[in-house]
Amino acid sequence: MPPRGAWPSLPPVLELRDITHHYGRLRAVAGLSLSVGPGEVVCLLGPSGCGKSTVLRLAAGLERLQSGRVAIGGRVMADAANDVPPEARGVGLVFQDYALFPHLDVLDNVAFGLRGGADERAANARAVLRRVGVEDQAARFPHVLSGGQQQRVALARALAPEPHVMLLDEPFSGLDARLRDQVRDSTLHVLKESGAASLLVTHDPDEAMFMADRIAVMRDGALVQLGKPVELYSRPADAFVARFFGETNAIASRIERGGAATPFGAVPSKLPEGSAVEVLIRPEALRLKPAGQGASGRVIAARMLGRSSLVHLSVDGLNGNPLHLHSRMPGRFLPEEGSRVAIELDLEQSFVFSTG
Ligand code: ADP
């Protein structure tokens, strides 16, 4: 393989082309294509059972490819005529359960897959343990480590042979919430410094937004949308993606004169006149002010949630029926229960999708 510095001029490091995979009659992956560049972190995101792990296992060679192509560094690893075994693909793997060897200490777990003499392997393993921040655990055995330490050792073991591709399957889901934030943060730094192309599977949109340069959203085995986190959040391709990235208020409407009517004014849309639509509005797009002119709502409840406050509102719908909507305001914003507030709509966070 060429030296690291040569990667930018080469094809994407990991290239999955038109992959389809069946388990018996179940189609788990449907025509998926995806590339991960050098030093890039791409998250495969989607609900449980949508085929994420299968894609990762096919990339690793843990599952036999049925249709399509897997290439790494421009070299075909699997297609109709080729099937390079996992250990010869130059990939580092991290799984949810870490899969450490219980009978080896931490240093030997990491040194296991390395080349060279015993001293050289130990020195290299120690250097990687230092990079991930668990060098002081080198002589301990996996079962006495905390979950966070085990995760770091698993990461070190995967990174030690300096793979060009890192494949991580739900690597943080065994950790409790607080620790998870820390471990995600340090893992991101280590992955970025390694320069490897990283593909990370997660079902958690917050995790994907935190970790990813680009997110690939999957549903029923297919790629629904691929883009930077900000693109997916602010320009979701469909209602599924919009909902997946966070809470939305849904208002049924119809296109009239180039927009979907809402109690807060029309949201522009290029959908055909007369189409039945659903307007999805993020809670942070409903901006509240002291009651005045324009649209307003009655406060049902207001709760401070930490960095923001959530206000439950009752708003008169266009057909006269009341709508129960959520507004999220930054910081502490706690209007009186039963009071009226003015509502301004941020069109940037309001999306119109056809329901016809
Ligand atoms: P995800 O990682 O998104 O949860 P998976 O790739 O694990 O999804 O699974 C996709 C679909 O394939 C699911 O319906 C799952 O039950 C099925 N599946 C996964 N692995 C196997 C297998 N070895 N045999 C049969 N069905 C499988």
Coordinates of C-alpha atoms and ligand atoms in Angstrom, one line a residue:
M1 CA 0.0 0.0 0.0
P2 CA 1.2 3.5 -0.7
P3 CA 2.4 5.8 2.1
R4 CA -0.2 7.9 3.9
G5 CA 0.8 11.2 2.2
A6 CA -0.2 9.7 -1.2
W7 CA -3.9 9.1 -0.3
P8 CA -5.4 12.4 -1.3
S9 CA -4.5 11.8 -5.0
L10 CA -5.9 8.2 -4.9
P11 CA -9.5 7.0 -5.2
P12 CA -11.6 7.0 -2.0
V13 CA -10.0 4.7 0.5
L14 CA -13.2 2.6 1.1
E15 CA -15.5 2.2 -1.8
L16 CA -18.7 0.3 -1.7
R17 CA -20.4 0.0 -5.1
D18 CA -24.0 -1.1 -5.7
I19 CA -24.1 -3.6 -2.9
T20 CA -27.2 -5.8 -2.5
H21 CA -27.4 -8.6 0.1
H22 CA -30.0 -11.2 1.0
Y23 CA -30.4 -13.4 4.0
G24 CA -32.6 -16.1 2.5
R25 CA -35.6 -14.1 1.0
L26 CA -35.0 -11.1 3.2
R27 CA -33.2 -8.3 1.4
A28 CA -31.0 -6.6 4.0
V29 CA -29.1 -4.3 1.7
A30 CA -30.5 -2.8 -1.5
G31 CA -28.1 -1.3 -4.1
L32 CA -26.0 0.7 -1.7
S33 CA -23.1 2.8 -2.9
L34 CA -20.9 4.7 -0.5
S35 CA -17.3 6.0 -0.4
V36 CA -15.2 7.1 2.6
G37 CA -12.2 9.3 2.0
P38 CA -8.9 9.3 3.9
G39 CA -9.2 10.9 7.3
E40 CA -13.0 11.0 6.9
V41 CA -15.5 9.7 9.5
V42 CA -18.8 8.6 7.8
C43 CA -21.6 7.3 10.0
L44 CA -24.1 4.8 8.8
L45 CA -27.3 5.8 10.6
G46 CA -30.7 4.2 10.6
P47 CA -33.2 2.4 12.8
S48 CA -32.4 -1.1 14.1
G49 CA -32.6 -3.8 11.4
C50 CA -32.2 -1.4 8.4
G51 CA -29.0 -3.2 7.3
K52 CA -26.2 -1.1 8.8
S53 CA -24.2 -3.9 10.4
T54 CA -24.5 -6.0 7.3
V55 CA -22.9 -3.3 5.2
L56 CA -20.0 -3.1 7.7
R57 CA -19.6 -6.8 7.8
L58 CA -19.5 -6.9 4.0
A59 CA -16.9 -4.2 3.9
A60 CA -14.8 -6.1 6.5
G61 CA -15.2 -9.4 4.6
L62 CA -16.9 -11.1 7.6
E63 CA -19.9 -11.7 5.4
R64 CA -19.5 -13.1 1.8
L65 CA -20.4 -10.4 -0.8
Q66 CA -23.3 -11.5 -3.0
S67 CA -23.6 -8.6 -5.4
G68 CA -21.6 -5.4 -6.0
R69 CA -18.0 -4.5 -5.2
V70 CA -15.9 -3.6 -2.2
A71 CA -12.6 -1.7 -2.9
I72 CA -10.0 -0.4 -0.5
G73 CA -7.3 2.0 -1.6
G74 CA -8.3 1.3 -5.2
R75 CA -7.8 -2.4 -4.9
V76 CA -10.8 -4.7 -5.3
M77 CA -11.4 -6.7 -2.1
A78 CA -14.6 -8.4 -3.1
D79 CA -16.7 -8.7 -6.2
A80 CA -18.0 -11.5 -8.4
A81 CA -14.4 -12.8 -8.9
N82 CA -12.6 -11.8 -5.7
D83 CA -12.9 -12.3 -2.0
V84 CA -9.9 -11.1 0.0
P85 CA -10.1 -12.5 3.6
P86 CA -10.7 -10.0 6.5
E87 CA -7.2 -10.2 7.8
A88 CA -5.7 -9.2 4.4
R89 CA -8.0 -6.2 3.9
G90 CA -6.1 -3.7 6.1
V91 CA -9.1 -2.8 8.2
G92 CA -9.4 -2.2 11.9
L93 CA -12.6 -3.5 13.6
V94 CA -14.3 -2.3 16.8
F95 CA -17.5 -4.0 17.9
Q96 CA -20.1 -3.2 20.5
D97 CA -18.8 -6.0 22.8
Y98 CA -15.1 -5.0 22.2
A99 CA -14.2 -8.7 21.8
L100 CA -11.0 -8.5 23.8
F101 CA -9.0 -11.7 24.5
P102 CA -9.8 -12.5 28.1
H103 CA -6.6 -14.5 28.7
L104 CA -4.2 -11.8 27.5
D105 CA -3.3 -8.6 29.3
V106 CA -4.0 -5.2 27.7
L107 CA -0.6 -4.9 26.2
D108 CA -0.7 -8.4 24.6
N109 CA -4.3 -7.7 23.4
V110 CA -2.9 -4.8 21.4
A111 CA 0.4 -6.4 20.4
F112 CA -1.4 -9.5 19.2
G113 CA -1.9 -8.5 15.6
L114 CA 1.4 -6.6 15.1
R115 CA 4.4 -7.7 13.1
G116 CA 8.1 -7.7 14.3
G117 CA 10.0 -8.9 17.3
A118 CA 8.5 -9.1 20.8
D119 CA 10.2 -5.8 21.9
E120 CA 9.1 -3.9 18.9
R121 CA 5.6 -5.1 19.1
A122 CA 5.4 -4.3 22.8
A123 CA 6.8 -0.8 22.1
N124 CA 4.3 -0.2 19.3
A125 CA 1.4 -1.5 21.4
R126 CA 2.4 0.8 24.3
A127 CA 2.6 3.8 22.0
V128 CA -1.0 3.2 20.7
L129 CA -2.2 2.7 24.3
R130 CA -0.7 6.1 25.1
R131 CA -2.5 7.6 22.2
V132 CA -5.9 6.4 23.4
G133 CA -5.1 7.3 27.0
V134 CA -4.9 3.9 28.7
E135 CA -1.1 3.2 28.9
D136 CA -1.4 2.8 32.6
Q137 CA -3.6 -0.2 32.1
A138 CA -1.1 -2.2 30.0
A139 CA -0.5 -5.0 32.6
R140 CA -4.1 -5.5 33.6
F141 CA -6.6 -8.0 32.2
P142 CA -9.8 -7.0 30.3
H143 CA -12.2 -8.2 33.0
V144 CA -10.9 -5.8 35.6
L145 CA -11.3 -2.8 33.3
S146 CA -14.2 -0.4 33.2
G147 CA -16.4 -0.3 30.1
G148 CA -14.7 2.9 28.9
Q149 CA -11.3 1.4 29.4
Q150 CA -12.2 -1.7 27.5
Q151 CA -13.6 0.4 24.7
R152 CA -10.3 2.3 24.5
V153 CA -8.3 -0.9 24.5
A154 CA -10.5 -2.2 21.6
L155 CA -9.8 1.0 19.7
A156 CA -6.1 0.7 20.4
R157 CA -6.0 -2.9 19.2
A158 CA -7.8 -2.0 16.0
L159 CA -5.6 1.0 15.3
A160 CA -2.3 -0.6 16.2
P161 CA -1.5 -2.2 12.8
E162 CA -2.2 1.3 11.2
P163 CA -5.1 0.3 9.1
H164 CA -6.2 2.5 6.2
V165 CA -9.9 1.8 7.1
M166 CA -11.5 1.6 10.5
L167 CA -14.9 -0.1 10.8
L168 CA -16.8 0.5 14.0
D169 CA -20.2 -1.1 14.9
E170 CA -22.1 0.7 17.7
P171 CA -18.8 1.2 19.5
F172 CA -20.3 3.3 22.4
S173 CA -23.6 1.6 23.0
G174 CA -22.3 -0.5 26.0
L175 CA -21.4 2.7 27.9
D176 CA -23.5 4.8 30.2
A177 CA -24.5 8.2 29.0
R178 CA -21.9 10.4 30.8
L179 CA -19.0 8.2 29.9
R180 CA -20.2 7.8 26.4
D181 CA -19.8 11.5 25.7
Q182 CA -16.2 11.4 26.9
V183 CA -15.3 8.3 25.0
R184 CA -17.0 9.6 21.8
D185 CA -15.0 12.7 22.1
S186 CA -11.6 11.0 22.6
T187 CA -12.4 8.4 19.9
L188 CA -13.2 11.1 17.4
H189 CA -9.8 12.8 18.1
V190 CA -7.9 9.5 17.8
L191 CA -9.7 8.5 14.5
K192 CA -9.0 11.9 13.0
E193 CA -5.3 11.8 14.0
S194 CA -5.0 8.3 12.6
G195 CA -5.9 9.5 9.1
A196 CA -7.8 6.3 8.5
A197 CA -11.1 6.2 6.5
S198 CA -13.7 5.4 9.3
L199 CA -17.1 4.0 8.8
L200 CA -19.1 3.9 12.0
V201 CA -22.5 2.3 12.5
T202 CA -25.0 3.9 14.9
H203 CA -28.7 4.1 15.4
D204 CA -28.3 7.3 17.4
P205 CA -28.7 10.6 15.4
D206 CA -27.0 12.6 18.1
E207 CA -24.0 10.3 18.0
A208 CA -23.9 10.5 14.2
M209 CA -24.1 14.4 14.3
F210 CA -21.3 14.4 16.8
M211 CA -18.9 11.9 15.1
A212 CA -19.5 12.3 11.4
D213 CA -18.1 14.4 8.6
R214 CA -20.8 12.9 6.5
I215 CA -23.9 10.8 7.5
A216 CA -25.4 8.1 5.4
V217 CA -29.0 7.6 6.4
M218 CA -30.4 4.1 5.7
R219 CA -33.9 2.7 5.6
D220 CA -34.9 -0.8 4.6
G221 CA -31.5 -1.6 3.3
A222 CA -31.2 1.5 1.0
L223 CA -29.4 4.8 1.3
V224 CA -32.0 7.5 1.8
Q225 CA -29.7 10.6 2.1
L226 CA -26.0 11.2 2.3
G227 CA -24.5 14.5 3.4
K228 CA -22.9 16.6 6.1
P229 CA -24.8 16.6 9.4
V230 CA -25.9 20.2 8.8
E231 CA -27.3 19.4 5.4
L232 CA -29.4 16.5 6.8
Y233 CA -30.6 18.5 9.7
S234 CA -31.6 21.6 7.7
R235 CA -32.5 20.0 4.3
P236 CA -33.9 16.5 5.0
A237 CA -34.7 14.6 1.9
D238 CA -38.0 13.3 3.2
A239 CA -40.2 13.1 6.3
F240 CA -38.4 10.0 7.6
V241 CA -35.1 11.9 7.7
A242 CA -36.6 15.0 9.2
R243 CA -38.2 13.0 12.0
F244 CA -35.2 10.9 12.6
F245 CA -33.0 13.9 13.4
G246 CA -35.2 15.2 16.1
E247 CA -38.7 16.1 17.3
T248 CA -41.0 17.8 14.8
N249 CA -44.4 19.4 15.0
A250 CA -46.6 18.0 12.2
I251 CA -49.3 20.1 10.6
A252 CA -51.5 18.7 7.8
S253 CA -52.0 21.2 5.0
R254 CA -52.4 21.8 1.2
I255 CA -50.4 23.7 -1.3
E256 CA -52.1 27.0 -2.3
R257 CA -50.4 29.7 -4.3
G258 CA -46.9 28.2 -4.0
G259 CA -47.0 27.5 -0.3
A260 CA -48.4 25.3 2.5
A261 CA -50.7 27.2 4.8
T262 CA -50.0 27.1 8.6
P263 CA -51.4 29.1 11.4
F264 CA -48.1 31.1 11.3
G265 CA -48.2 31.9 7.5
A266 CA -47.4 29.9 4.4
V267 CA -44.3 27.8 4.1
P268 CA -43.1 28.1 0.4
S269 CA -43.0 24.8 -1.6
K270 CA -42.6 23.8 -5.2
L271 CA -45.0 20.9 -4.9
P272 CA -48.0 21.0 -7.3
E273 CA -51.0 23.3 -6.4
G274 CA -53.6 21.4 -4.4
S275 CA -51.2 18.7 -3.2
A276 CA -52.0 17.3 0.3
V277 CA -48.9 17.9 2.4
E278 CA -47.5 17.6 5.9
V279 CA -45.5 20.6 7.3
L280 CA -42.9 19.5 9.7
I281 CA -41.7 22.2 12.0
R282 CA -38.8 21.8 14.5
P283 CA -39.6 23.0 18.0
E284 CA -36.8 25.6 17.7
A285 CA -38.5 27.1 14.7
L286 CA -41.4 28.3 16.7
R287 CA -40.0 31.5 18.3
L288 CA -42.0 32.9 21.1
K289 CA -42.4 36.6 22.1
P290 CA -44.7 38.5 24.4
A291 CA -48.2 38.5 22.9
G292 CA -48.7 41.2 20.2
Q293 CA -49.7 41.2 16.6
G294 CA -49.8 38.1 14.4
A295 CA -50.1 34.4 15.3
S296 CA -50.3 33.4 18.9
G297 CA -50.9 30.4 21.2
R298 CA -51.8 29.6 24.7
V299 CA -49.2 28.2 27.1
I300 CA -50.2 24.8 28.4
A301 CA -46.9 24.1 30.3
A302 CA -43.3 25.3 30.2
R303 CA -40.3 23.3 31.4
M304 CA -36.6 24.3 31.7
L305 CA -34.6 21.3 30.3
G306 CA -31.1 22.6 30.9
R307 CA -29.7 24.5 27.9
S308 CA -33.2 25.2 26.6
S309 CA -36.8 25.4 27.7
L310 CA -39.7 23.5 26.2
V311 CA -43.0 25.3 25.9
H312 CA -46.2 23.3 25.2
L313 CA -48.7 25.4 23.2
S314 CA -52.3 25.2 22.1
V315 CA -52.7 26.9 18.8
D316 CA -55.9 27.3 16.8
G317 CA -55.5 25.2 13.6
L318 CA -56.7 26.5 10.2
N319 CA -59.7 24.2 10.4
G320 CA -60.6 25.5 13.9
N321 CA -59.3 22.4 15.7
P322 CA -56.6 23.1 18.4
L323 CA -53.1 22.0 17.7
H324 CA -50.7 20.9 20.4
L325 CA -47.3 22.1 19.5
H326 CA -43.9 22.3 21.1
S327 CA -41.6 25.3 21.0
R328 CA -38.0 25.1 22.2
M329 CA -36.4 28.3 23.3
P330 CA -32.8 28.8 24.3
G331 CA -31.9 29.1 28.0
R332 CA -34.5 29.8 30.6
F333 CA -37.8 30.8 29.0
L334 CA -40.8 30.1 31.2
P335 CA -44.0 32.0 30.3
E336 CA -46.9 31.8 32.7
E337 CA -49.2 28.8 32.2
G338 CA -52.4 29.9 30.5
S339 CA -50.8 33.1 29.2
R340 CA -50.8 34.0 25.5
V341 CA -47.5 34.3 23.5
A342 CA -46.8 35.5 20.0
I343 CA -45.3 32.9 17.6
E344 CA -42.9 33.6 14.8
L345 CA -42.0 30.8 12.4
D346 CA -38.4 30.2 11.2
L347 CA -38.9 29.0 7.6
E348 CA -35.3 27.5 7.6
Q349 CA -36.4 24.8 10.0
S350 CA -39.8 24.1 8.5
F351 CA -40.2 21.4 5.8
V352 CA -43.0 20.5 3.5
F353 CA -43.5 16.9 2.3
S354 CA -46.2 15.4 0.1
T355 CA -48.6 13.0 1.7
G356 CA -50.7 12.5 -1.4
Ligands
ADP1 P1 -28.8 -3.1 11.7 O1 -27.4 -3.2 11.8 O2 -29.3 -1.9 10.9 O3 -29.6 -3.3 12.9 P2 -28.6 -5.7 10.3 O4 -27.6 -5.5 9.2 O5 -28.0 -6.3 11.6 O6 -29.3 -4.3 10.7 O7 -29.8 -6.6 9.8 C1 -30.6 -6.2 8.7 C2 -31.6 -7.3 8.5 O8 -31.1 -8.5 8.3 C3 -32.5 -7.5 9.8 O9 -33.8 -7.7 9.4 C4 -31.8 -8.7 10.5 O10 -32.8 -9.4 11.2 C5 -31.4 -9.5 9.3 N1 -30.2 -10.3 9.5 C6 -29.0 -9.8 10.0 N2 -28.1 -10.8 10.0 C7 -28.7 -11.9 9.7 C8 -28.3 -13.3 9.5 N3 -27.1 -13.7 9.8 N4 -29.2 -14.2 9.1 C9 -30.5 -13.8 8.8 N5 -30.9 -12.5 8.9 C10 -30.1 -11.6 9.3

